[in-house]
Short mmCIF file of C-alpha atoms and ligand atoms in Angstrom, two decimals:
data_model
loop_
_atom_site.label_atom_id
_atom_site.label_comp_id
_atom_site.label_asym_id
_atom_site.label_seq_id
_atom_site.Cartn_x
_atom_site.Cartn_y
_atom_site.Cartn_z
CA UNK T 1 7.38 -25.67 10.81
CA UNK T 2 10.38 -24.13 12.01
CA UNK T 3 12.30 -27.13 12.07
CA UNK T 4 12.03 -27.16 8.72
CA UNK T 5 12.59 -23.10 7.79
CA UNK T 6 15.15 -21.98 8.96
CA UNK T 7 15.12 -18.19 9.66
CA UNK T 8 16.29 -16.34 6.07
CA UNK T 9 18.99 -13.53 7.19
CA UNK T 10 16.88 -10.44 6.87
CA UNK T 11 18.87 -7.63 4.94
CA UNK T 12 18.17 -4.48 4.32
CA UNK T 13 16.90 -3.02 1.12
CA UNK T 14 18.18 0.44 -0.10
CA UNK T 15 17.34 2.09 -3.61
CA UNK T 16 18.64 5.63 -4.41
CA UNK T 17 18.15 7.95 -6.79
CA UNK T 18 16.09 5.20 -9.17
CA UNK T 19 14.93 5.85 -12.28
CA UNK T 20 13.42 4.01 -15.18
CA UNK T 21 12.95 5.35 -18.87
CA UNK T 22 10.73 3.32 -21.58
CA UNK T 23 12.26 3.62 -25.33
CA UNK T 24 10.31 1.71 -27.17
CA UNK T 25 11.01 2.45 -31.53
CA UNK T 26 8.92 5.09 -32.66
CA UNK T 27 7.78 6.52 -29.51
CA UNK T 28 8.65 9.61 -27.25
CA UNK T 29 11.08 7.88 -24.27
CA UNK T 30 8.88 7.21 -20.78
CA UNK T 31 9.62 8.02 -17.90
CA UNK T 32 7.93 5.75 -15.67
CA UNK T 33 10.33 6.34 -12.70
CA UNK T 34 11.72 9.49 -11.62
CA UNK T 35 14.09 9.44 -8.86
CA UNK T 36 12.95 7.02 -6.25
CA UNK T 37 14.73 6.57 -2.49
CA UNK T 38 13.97 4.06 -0.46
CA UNK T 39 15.73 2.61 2.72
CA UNK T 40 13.85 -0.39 4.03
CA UNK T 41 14.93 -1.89 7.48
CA UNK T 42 15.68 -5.39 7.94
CA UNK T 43 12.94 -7.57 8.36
CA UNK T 44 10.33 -4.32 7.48
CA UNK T 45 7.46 -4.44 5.61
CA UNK T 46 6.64 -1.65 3.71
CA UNK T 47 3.63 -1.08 1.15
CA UNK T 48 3.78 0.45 -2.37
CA UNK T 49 0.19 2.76 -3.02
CA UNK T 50 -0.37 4.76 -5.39
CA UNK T 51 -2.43 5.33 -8.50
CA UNK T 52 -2.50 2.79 -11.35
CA UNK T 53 0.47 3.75 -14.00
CA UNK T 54 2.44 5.55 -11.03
CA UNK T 55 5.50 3.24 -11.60
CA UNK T 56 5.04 0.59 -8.64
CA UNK T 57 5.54 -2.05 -11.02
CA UNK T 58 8.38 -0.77 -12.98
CA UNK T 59 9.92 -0.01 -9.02
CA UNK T 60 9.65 -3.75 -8.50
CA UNK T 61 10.58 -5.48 -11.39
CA UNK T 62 13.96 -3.20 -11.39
CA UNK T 63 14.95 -4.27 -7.81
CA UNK T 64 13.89 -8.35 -9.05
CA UNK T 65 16.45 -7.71 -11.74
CA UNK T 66 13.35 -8.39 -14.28
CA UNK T 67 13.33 -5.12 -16.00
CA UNK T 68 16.91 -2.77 -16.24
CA UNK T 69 18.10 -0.28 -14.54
CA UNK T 70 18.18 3.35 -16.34
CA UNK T 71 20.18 4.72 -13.54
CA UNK T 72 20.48 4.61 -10.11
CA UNK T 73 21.36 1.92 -7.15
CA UNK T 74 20.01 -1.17 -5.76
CA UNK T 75 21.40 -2.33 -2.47
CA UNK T 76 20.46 -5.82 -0.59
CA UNK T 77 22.38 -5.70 2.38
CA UNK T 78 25.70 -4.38 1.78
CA UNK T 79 25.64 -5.78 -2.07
CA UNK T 80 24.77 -3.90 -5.42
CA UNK T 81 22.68 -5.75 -7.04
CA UNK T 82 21.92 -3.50 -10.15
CA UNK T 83 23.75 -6.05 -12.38
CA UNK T 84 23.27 -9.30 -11.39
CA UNK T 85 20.37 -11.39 -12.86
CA UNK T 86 17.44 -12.18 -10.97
CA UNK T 87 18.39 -15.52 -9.55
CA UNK T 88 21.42 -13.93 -7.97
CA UNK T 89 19.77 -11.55 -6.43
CA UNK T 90 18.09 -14.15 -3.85
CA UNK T 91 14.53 -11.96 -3.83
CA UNK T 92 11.46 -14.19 -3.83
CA UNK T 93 9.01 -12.51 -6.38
CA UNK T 94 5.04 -12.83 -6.01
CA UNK T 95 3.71 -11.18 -9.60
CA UNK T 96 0.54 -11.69 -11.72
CA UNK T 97 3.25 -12.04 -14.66
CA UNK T 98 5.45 -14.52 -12.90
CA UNK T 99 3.70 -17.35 -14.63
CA UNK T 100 3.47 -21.01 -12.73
CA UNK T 101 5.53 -23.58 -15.04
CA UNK T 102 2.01 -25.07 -16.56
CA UNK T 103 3.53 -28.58 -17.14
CA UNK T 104 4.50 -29.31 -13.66
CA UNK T 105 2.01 -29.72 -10.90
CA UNK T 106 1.76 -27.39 -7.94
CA UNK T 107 3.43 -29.36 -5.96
CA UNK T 108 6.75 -29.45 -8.23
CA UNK T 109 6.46 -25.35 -8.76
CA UNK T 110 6.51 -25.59 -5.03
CA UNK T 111 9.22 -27.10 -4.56
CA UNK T 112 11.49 -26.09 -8.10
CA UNK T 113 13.09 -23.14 -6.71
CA UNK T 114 14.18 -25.01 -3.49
CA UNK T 115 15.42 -28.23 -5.94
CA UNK T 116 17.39 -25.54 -8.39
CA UNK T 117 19.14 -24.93 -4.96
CA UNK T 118 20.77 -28.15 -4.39
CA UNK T 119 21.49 -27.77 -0.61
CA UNK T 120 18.19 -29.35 0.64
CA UNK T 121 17.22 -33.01 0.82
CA UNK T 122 14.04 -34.11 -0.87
CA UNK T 123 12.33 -34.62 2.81
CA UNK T 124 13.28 -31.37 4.11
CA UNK T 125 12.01 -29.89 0.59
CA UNK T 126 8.65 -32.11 0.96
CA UNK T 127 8.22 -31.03 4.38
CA UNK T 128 8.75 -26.98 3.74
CA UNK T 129 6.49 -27.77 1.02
CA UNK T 130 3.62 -29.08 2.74
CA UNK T 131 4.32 -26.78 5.11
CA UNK T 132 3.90 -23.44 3.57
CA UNK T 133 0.90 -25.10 1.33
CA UNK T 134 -0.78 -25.61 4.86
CA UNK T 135 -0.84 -21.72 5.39
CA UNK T 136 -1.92 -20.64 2.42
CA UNK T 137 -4.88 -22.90 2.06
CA UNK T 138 -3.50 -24.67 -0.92
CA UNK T 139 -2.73 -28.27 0.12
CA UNK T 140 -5.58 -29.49 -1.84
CA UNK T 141 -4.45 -28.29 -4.75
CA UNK T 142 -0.98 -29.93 -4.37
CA UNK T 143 -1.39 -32.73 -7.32
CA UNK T 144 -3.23 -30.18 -9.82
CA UNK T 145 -1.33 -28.55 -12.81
CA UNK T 146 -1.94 -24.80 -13.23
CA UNK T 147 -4.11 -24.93 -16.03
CA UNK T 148 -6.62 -26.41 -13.28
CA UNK T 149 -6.89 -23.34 -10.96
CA UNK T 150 -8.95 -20.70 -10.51
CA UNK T 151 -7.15 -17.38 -11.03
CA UNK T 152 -7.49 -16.92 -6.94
CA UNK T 153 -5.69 -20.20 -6.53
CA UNK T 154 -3.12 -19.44 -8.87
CA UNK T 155 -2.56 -16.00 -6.56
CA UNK T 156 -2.38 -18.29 -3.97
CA UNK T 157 0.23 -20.58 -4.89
CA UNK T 158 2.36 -18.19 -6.53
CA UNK T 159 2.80 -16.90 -3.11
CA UNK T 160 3.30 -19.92 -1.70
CA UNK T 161 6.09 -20.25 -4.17
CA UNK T 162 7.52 -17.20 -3.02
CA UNK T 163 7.97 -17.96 0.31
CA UNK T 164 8.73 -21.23 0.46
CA UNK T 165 12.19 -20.46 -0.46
CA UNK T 166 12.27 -18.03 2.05
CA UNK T 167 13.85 -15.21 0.60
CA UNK T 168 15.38 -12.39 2.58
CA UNK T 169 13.55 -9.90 0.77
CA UNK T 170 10.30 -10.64 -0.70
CA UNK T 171 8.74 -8.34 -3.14
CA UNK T 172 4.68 -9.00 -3.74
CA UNK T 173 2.94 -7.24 -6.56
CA UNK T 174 -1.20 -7.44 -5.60
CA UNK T 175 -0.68 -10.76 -4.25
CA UNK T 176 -3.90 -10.39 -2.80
CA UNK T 177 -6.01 -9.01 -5.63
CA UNK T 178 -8.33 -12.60 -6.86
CA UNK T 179 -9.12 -13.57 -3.51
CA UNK T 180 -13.09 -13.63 -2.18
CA UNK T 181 -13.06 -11.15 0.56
CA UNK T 182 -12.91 -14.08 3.96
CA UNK T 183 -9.70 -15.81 2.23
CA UNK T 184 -8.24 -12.43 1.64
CA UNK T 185 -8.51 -11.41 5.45
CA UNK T 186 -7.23 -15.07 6.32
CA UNK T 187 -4.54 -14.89 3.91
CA UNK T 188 -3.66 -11.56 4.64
CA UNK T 189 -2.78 -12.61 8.43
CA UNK T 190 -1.26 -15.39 7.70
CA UNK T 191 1.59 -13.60 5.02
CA UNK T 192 1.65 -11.43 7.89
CA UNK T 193 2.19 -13.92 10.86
CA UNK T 194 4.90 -15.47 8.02
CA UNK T 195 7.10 -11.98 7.38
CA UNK T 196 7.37 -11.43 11.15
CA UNK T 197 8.02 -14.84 12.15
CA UNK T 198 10.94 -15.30 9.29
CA UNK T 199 11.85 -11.72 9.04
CA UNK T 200 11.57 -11.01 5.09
CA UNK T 201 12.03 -7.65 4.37
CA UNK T 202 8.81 -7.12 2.24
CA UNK T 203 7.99 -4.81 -0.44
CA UNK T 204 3.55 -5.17 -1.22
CA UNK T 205 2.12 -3.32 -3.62
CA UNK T 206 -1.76 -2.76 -3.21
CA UNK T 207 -4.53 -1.02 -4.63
CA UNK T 208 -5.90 -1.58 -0.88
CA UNK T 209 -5.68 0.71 1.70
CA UNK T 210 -7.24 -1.34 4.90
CA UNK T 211 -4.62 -4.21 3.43
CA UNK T 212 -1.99 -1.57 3.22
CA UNK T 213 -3.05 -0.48 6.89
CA UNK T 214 -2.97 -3.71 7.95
CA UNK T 215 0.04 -5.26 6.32
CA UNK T 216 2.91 -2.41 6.73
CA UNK T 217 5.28 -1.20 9.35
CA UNK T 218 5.52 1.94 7.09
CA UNK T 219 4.03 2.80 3.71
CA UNK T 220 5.15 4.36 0.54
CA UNK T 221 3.14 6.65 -1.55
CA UNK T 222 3.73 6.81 -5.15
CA UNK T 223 2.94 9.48 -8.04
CA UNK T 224 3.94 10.00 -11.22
CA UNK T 225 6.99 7.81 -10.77
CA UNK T 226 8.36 9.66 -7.26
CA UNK T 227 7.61 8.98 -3.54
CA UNK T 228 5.49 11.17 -2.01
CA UNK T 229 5.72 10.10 1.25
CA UNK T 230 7.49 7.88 3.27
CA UNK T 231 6.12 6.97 7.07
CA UNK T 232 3.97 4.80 9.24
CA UNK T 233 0.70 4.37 8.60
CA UNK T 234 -0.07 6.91 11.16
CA UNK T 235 2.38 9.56 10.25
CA UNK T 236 0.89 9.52 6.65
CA UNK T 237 -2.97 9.39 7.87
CA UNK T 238 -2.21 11.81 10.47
CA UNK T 239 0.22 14.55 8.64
CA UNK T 240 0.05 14.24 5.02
CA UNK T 241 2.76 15.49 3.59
CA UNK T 242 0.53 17.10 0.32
CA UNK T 243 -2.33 17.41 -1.10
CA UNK T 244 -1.84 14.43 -3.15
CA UNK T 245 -1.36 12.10 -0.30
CA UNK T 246 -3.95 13.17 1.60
CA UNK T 247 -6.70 13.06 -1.32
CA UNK T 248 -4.71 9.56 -1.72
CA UNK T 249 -4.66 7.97 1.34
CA UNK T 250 -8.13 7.06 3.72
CA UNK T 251 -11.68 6.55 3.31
CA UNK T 252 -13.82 8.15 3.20
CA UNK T 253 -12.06 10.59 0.93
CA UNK T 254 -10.15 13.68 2.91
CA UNK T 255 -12.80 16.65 2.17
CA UNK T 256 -10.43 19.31 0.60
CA UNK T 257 -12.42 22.58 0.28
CA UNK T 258 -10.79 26.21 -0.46
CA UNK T 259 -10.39 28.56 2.44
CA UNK T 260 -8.29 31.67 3.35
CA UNK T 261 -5.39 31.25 6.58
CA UNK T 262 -4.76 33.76 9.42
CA UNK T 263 -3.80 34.53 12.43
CA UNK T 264 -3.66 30.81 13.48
CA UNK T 265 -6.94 29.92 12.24
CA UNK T 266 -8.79 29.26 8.42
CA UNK T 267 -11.76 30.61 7.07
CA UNK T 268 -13.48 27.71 5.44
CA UNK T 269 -14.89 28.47 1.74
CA UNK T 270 -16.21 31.64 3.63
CA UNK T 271 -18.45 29.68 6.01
CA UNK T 272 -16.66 30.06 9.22
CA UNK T 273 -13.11 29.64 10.88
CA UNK T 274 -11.99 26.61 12.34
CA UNK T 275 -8.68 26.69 14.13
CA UNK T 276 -5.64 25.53 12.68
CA UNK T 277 -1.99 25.13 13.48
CA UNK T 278 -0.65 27.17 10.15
CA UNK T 279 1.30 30.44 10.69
CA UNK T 280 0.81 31.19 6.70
CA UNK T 281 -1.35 33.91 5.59
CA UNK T 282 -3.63 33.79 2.30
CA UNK T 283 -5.35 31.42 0.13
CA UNK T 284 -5.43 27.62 1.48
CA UNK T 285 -6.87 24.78 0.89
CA UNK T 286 -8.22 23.03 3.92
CA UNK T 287 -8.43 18.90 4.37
CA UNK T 288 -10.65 17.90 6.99
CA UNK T 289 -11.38 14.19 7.16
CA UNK T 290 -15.10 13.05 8.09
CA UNK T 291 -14.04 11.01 10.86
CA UNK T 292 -11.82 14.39 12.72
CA UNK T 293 -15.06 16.43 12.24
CA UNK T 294 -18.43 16.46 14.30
CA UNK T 295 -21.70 18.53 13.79
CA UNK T 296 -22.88 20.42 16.18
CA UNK T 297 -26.17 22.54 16.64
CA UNK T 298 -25.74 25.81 14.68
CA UNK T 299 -26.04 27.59 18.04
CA UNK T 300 -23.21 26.15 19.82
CA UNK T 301 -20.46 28.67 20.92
CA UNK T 302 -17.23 27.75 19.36
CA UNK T 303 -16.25 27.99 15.94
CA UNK T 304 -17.20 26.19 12.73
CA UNK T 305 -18.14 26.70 9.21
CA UNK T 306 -21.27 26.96 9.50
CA UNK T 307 -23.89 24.28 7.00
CA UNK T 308 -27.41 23.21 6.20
CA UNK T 309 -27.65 18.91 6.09
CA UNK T 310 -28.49 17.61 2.61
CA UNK T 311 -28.06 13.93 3.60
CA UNK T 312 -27.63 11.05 6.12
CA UNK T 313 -26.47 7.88 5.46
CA UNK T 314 -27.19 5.59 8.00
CA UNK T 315 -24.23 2.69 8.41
CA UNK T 316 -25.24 1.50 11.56
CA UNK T 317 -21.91 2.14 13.78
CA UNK T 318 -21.81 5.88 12.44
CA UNK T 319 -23.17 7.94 9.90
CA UNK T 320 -22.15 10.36 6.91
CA UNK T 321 -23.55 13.64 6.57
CA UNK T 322 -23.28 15.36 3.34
CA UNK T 323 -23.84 18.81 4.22
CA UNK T 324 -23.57 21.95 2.02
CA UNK T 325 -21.31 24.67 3.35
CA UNK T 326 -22.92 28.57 3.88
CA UNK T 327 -21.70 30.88 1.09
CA UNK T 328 -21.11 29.15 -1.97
CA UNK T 329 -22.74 25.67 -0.91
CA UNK T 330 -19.24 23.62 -0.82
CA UNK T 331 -20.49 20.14 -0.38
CA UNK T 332 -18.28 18.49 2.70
CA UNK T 333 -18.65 14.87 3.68
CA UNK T 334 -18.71 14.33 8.04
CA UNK T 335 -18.96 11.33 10.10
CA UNK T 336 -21.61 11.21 12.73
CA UNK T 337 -22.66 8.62 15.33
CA UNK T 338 -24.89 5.47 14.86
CA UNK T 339 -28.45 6.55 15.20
CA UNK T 340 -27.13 10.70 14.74
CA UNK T 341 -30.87 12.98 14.64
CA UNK T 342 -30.01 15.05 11.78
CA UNK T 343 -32.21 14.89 8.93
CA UNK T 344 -32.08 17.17 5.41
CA UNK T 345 -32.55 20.63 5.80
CA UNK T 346 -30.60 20.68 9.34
CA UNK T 347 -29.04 23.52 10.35
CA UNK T 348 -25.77 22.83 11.98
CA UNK T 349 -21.96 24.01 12.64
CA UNK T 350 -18.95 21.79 11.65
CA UNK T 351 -15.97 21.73 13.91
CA UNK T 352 -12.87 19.93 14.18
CA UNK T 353 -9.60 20.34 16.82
CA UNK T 354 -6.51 22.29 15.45
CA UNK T 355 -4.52 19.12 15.19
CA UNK T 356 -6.73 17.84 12.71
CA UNK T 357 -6.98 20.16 10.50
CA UNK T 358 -4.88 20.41 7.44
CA UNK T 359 -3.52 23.17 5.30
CA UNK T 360 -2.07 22.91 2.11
CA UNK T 361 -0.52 25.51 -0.28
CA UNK T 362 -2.94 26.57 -2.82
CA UNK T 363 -0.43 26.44 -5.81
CA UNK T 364 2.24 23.61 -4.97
CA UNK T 365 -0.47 21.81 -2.40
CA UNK T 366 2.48 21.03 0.14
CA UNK T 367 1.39 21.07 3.92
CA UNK T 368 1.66 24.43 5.26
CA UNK T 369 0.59 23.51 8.77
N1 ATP E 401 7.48 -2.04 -21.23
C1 ATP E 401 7.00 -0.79 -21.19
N2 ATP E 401 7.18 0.07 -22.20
C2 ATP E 401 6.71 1.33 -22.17
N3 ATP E 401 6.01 1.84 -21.11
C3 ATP E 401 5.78 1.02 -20.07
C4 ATP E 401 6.25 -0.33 -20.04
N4 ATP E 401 5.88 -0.88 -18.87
C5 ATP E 401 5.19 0.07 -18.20
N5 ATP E 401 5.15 1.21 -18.91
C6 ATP E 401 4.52 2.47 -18.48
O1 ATP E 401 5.12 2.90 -17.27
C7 ATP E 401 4.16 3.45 -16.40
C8 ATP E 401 4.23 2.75 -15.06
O2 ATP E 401 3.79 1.42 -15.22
P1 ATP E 401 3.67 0.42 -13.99
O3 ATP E 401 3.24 -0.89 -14.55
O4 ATP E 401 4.92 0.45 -13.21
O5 ATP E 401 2.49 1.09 -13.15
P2 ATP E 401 1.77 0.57 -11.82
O6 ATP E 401 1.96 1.64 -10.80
O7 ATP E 401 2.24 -0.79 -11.49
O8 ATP E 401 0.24 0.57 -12.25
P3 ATP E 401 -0.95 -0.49 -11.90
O9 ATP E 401 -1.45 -0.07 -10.54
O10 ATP E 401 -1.96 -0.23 -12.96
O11 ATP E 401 -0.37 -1.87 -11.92
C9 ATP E 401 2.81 3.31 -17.10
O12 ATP E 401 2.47 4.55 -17.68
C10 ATP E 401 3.06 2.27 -18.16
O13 ATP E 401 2.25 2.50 -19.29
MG1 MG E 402 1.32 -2.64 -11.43
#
């Protein structure tokens, strides 16, 4: 195929200082984003998450030129693009909304956008065509008209039609979301074998994390119309930068329990200390996720909040304890290994290294360690 695609000039993609108000007659103004900075790298692919209403949307349509501007800047490469209309603004879009033309068959949506272009013969356009429609598992629905596809089908050719053009900077809004669960994974790796072999610089939003995990160099995290953080996958797994992101981001949820910080260490809901890299004093609220904590016998020298067991899931390659917390009972989820011993009614410790355990501010829940 790359005969016949040439690579598209990655650019780089900078927003600053973005924000987007709703006025709609008769109704208080909205404002769905607040104040969003973004510098993506050429060639970079970064993923949108966040809650649904956070503004992800709104965030992409205003860079596509599909919604306006309230204030702010848009760069591609070294260009403002704030006021030009969307087919000026050479972004290939992938969005539920972004209807298919309905009376011209998938083929012909295919290849429109290249056509509308003028620069390409009709073999070379045939060719890119058939090409892209090879990856994304859609040659046999070349000769059908939209109204003849499943709604997973449509997803898939709409982002065929996205990158066949291939755009510098690709924007994809749940491109992902109608596919059965083996042609998401194969479609999945093949967008991403595409973006790194042509170099778009790719903005996905997605509801999923794994795909998120999977798909980005670095990852955004949205609420409330602002970033929250801005990192690799690792950096925002590893150090959330708030409460928010941390609740956010991983699965099985972050277990965020209250607890009081000193001297280097946190008492857990009252239960026992676990160290802690935080040099604050006071109230805290602790994350631990189940997969940085173990259980140990409630005998075993160390420290540890110490628990009774209330369940065990069994998932084969490890296990989740629910166990409730001494004191109050604070429920606290933990991973175990495959085949773990404990049963209900287990008495046990919970520990977890310093690293891995995170503090955040009990009023403004930003990171204190
Ligand atoms: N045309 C509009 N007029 C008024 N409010 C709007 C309009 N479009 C979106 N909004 C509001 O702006 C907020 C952000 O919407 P947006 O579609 O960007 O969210 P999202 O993060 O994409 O959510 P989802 O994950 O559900 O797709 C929402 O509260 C929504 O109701
Ligand atoms: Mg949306």
């Amino acid at each position: 195929m790359s005969a016949t695609m040439e690579q598209g000039a990655a650019r780089r993609l900078r927003l600053a200082d973005l924000h987007k108000t709703y006025r709609s007659r008769g109704r208080e103004p909205f404002a769905a984003v607040r104040g969003i900075d973004l510098d993506i790298e050429p060639g970079e692919m970064v993923a949108l998450l966040g809650p649904s209403g956070c503004g992800k949307t709104t965030t992409l349509r205003m860079i596509a030129g599909l919604e306006s501007v309230t204030s702010g800047s848009v760069r591609i490469g070294e260009r403002e693009v704030g006021d030009l209309p969307p087919g000026k603004r050479d972004i290939g879009v992938g969005f539920e909304s972004y209807a298919l033309y309905p009376p011209l068959s998938v083929r012909e949506n295919l290849a429109y956008g290249l056509r509308a272009r003028r620069s390409m013969p009709d073999a070379c356009i045939r060719e890119r065509v058939e090409a892209v429609a090879e990856r994304l598992e859609v040659t046999d629905l070349l000769d059908l008209r939209p109204a003849a596809l499943s709604s997973g089908q449509k997803q898939r050719v709409a982002l065929a039609r996205a990158l066949v053009r291939n755009p510098p900077v690709l924007l994809l809004d749940e491109p992902l979301s109608h596919l059965d669960a083996g042609q998401r994974q194969r479609v999945r790796r093949e967008l991403k074998v595409l973006q790194r072999e042509f170099g778009y610089t790719t903005i996905v939003v997605t509801h999923d994390q794994l795909e998120a995990l999977s798909l980005a160099d670095r990852m955004a995290v949205m609420d409330g119309g602002t970033i929250q953080q801005f990192g690799t996958p690792d950096e925002v797994f590893d150090r959330p930068a708030n409460r928010f992101v941390a609740d956010f981001v991983g699965e099985p949820a972050i277990n965020l329990v209250p607890g009081e910080a000193a001297d280097g260490a946190v008492d857990v809901a009252g239960a026992g200390r676990l160290p802690a890299a935080v040099s604050a004093s006071g109230p805290v609220e602790v994350g631990l996720r189940p997969q940085d904590c173990r259980l140990a016998a409630e005998d075993t020298p160390g420290e540890g909040p110490a628990a009774t067991v209330e369940v065990l899931e069994d998932l084969m390659e490890f296990g989740l304890a629910t166990v409730a917390l001494d004191g109050n009972g604070t429920r606290m989820v933990v991973q175990t290994e495959g085949g773990a011993s404990w049963a209900a009614g287990d008495r046990c410790r919970v520990q977890a290294p310093a690293e891995r355990v995170h503090v955040f501010a009990k009023d403004t829940g930003e990171r204190l360690s």
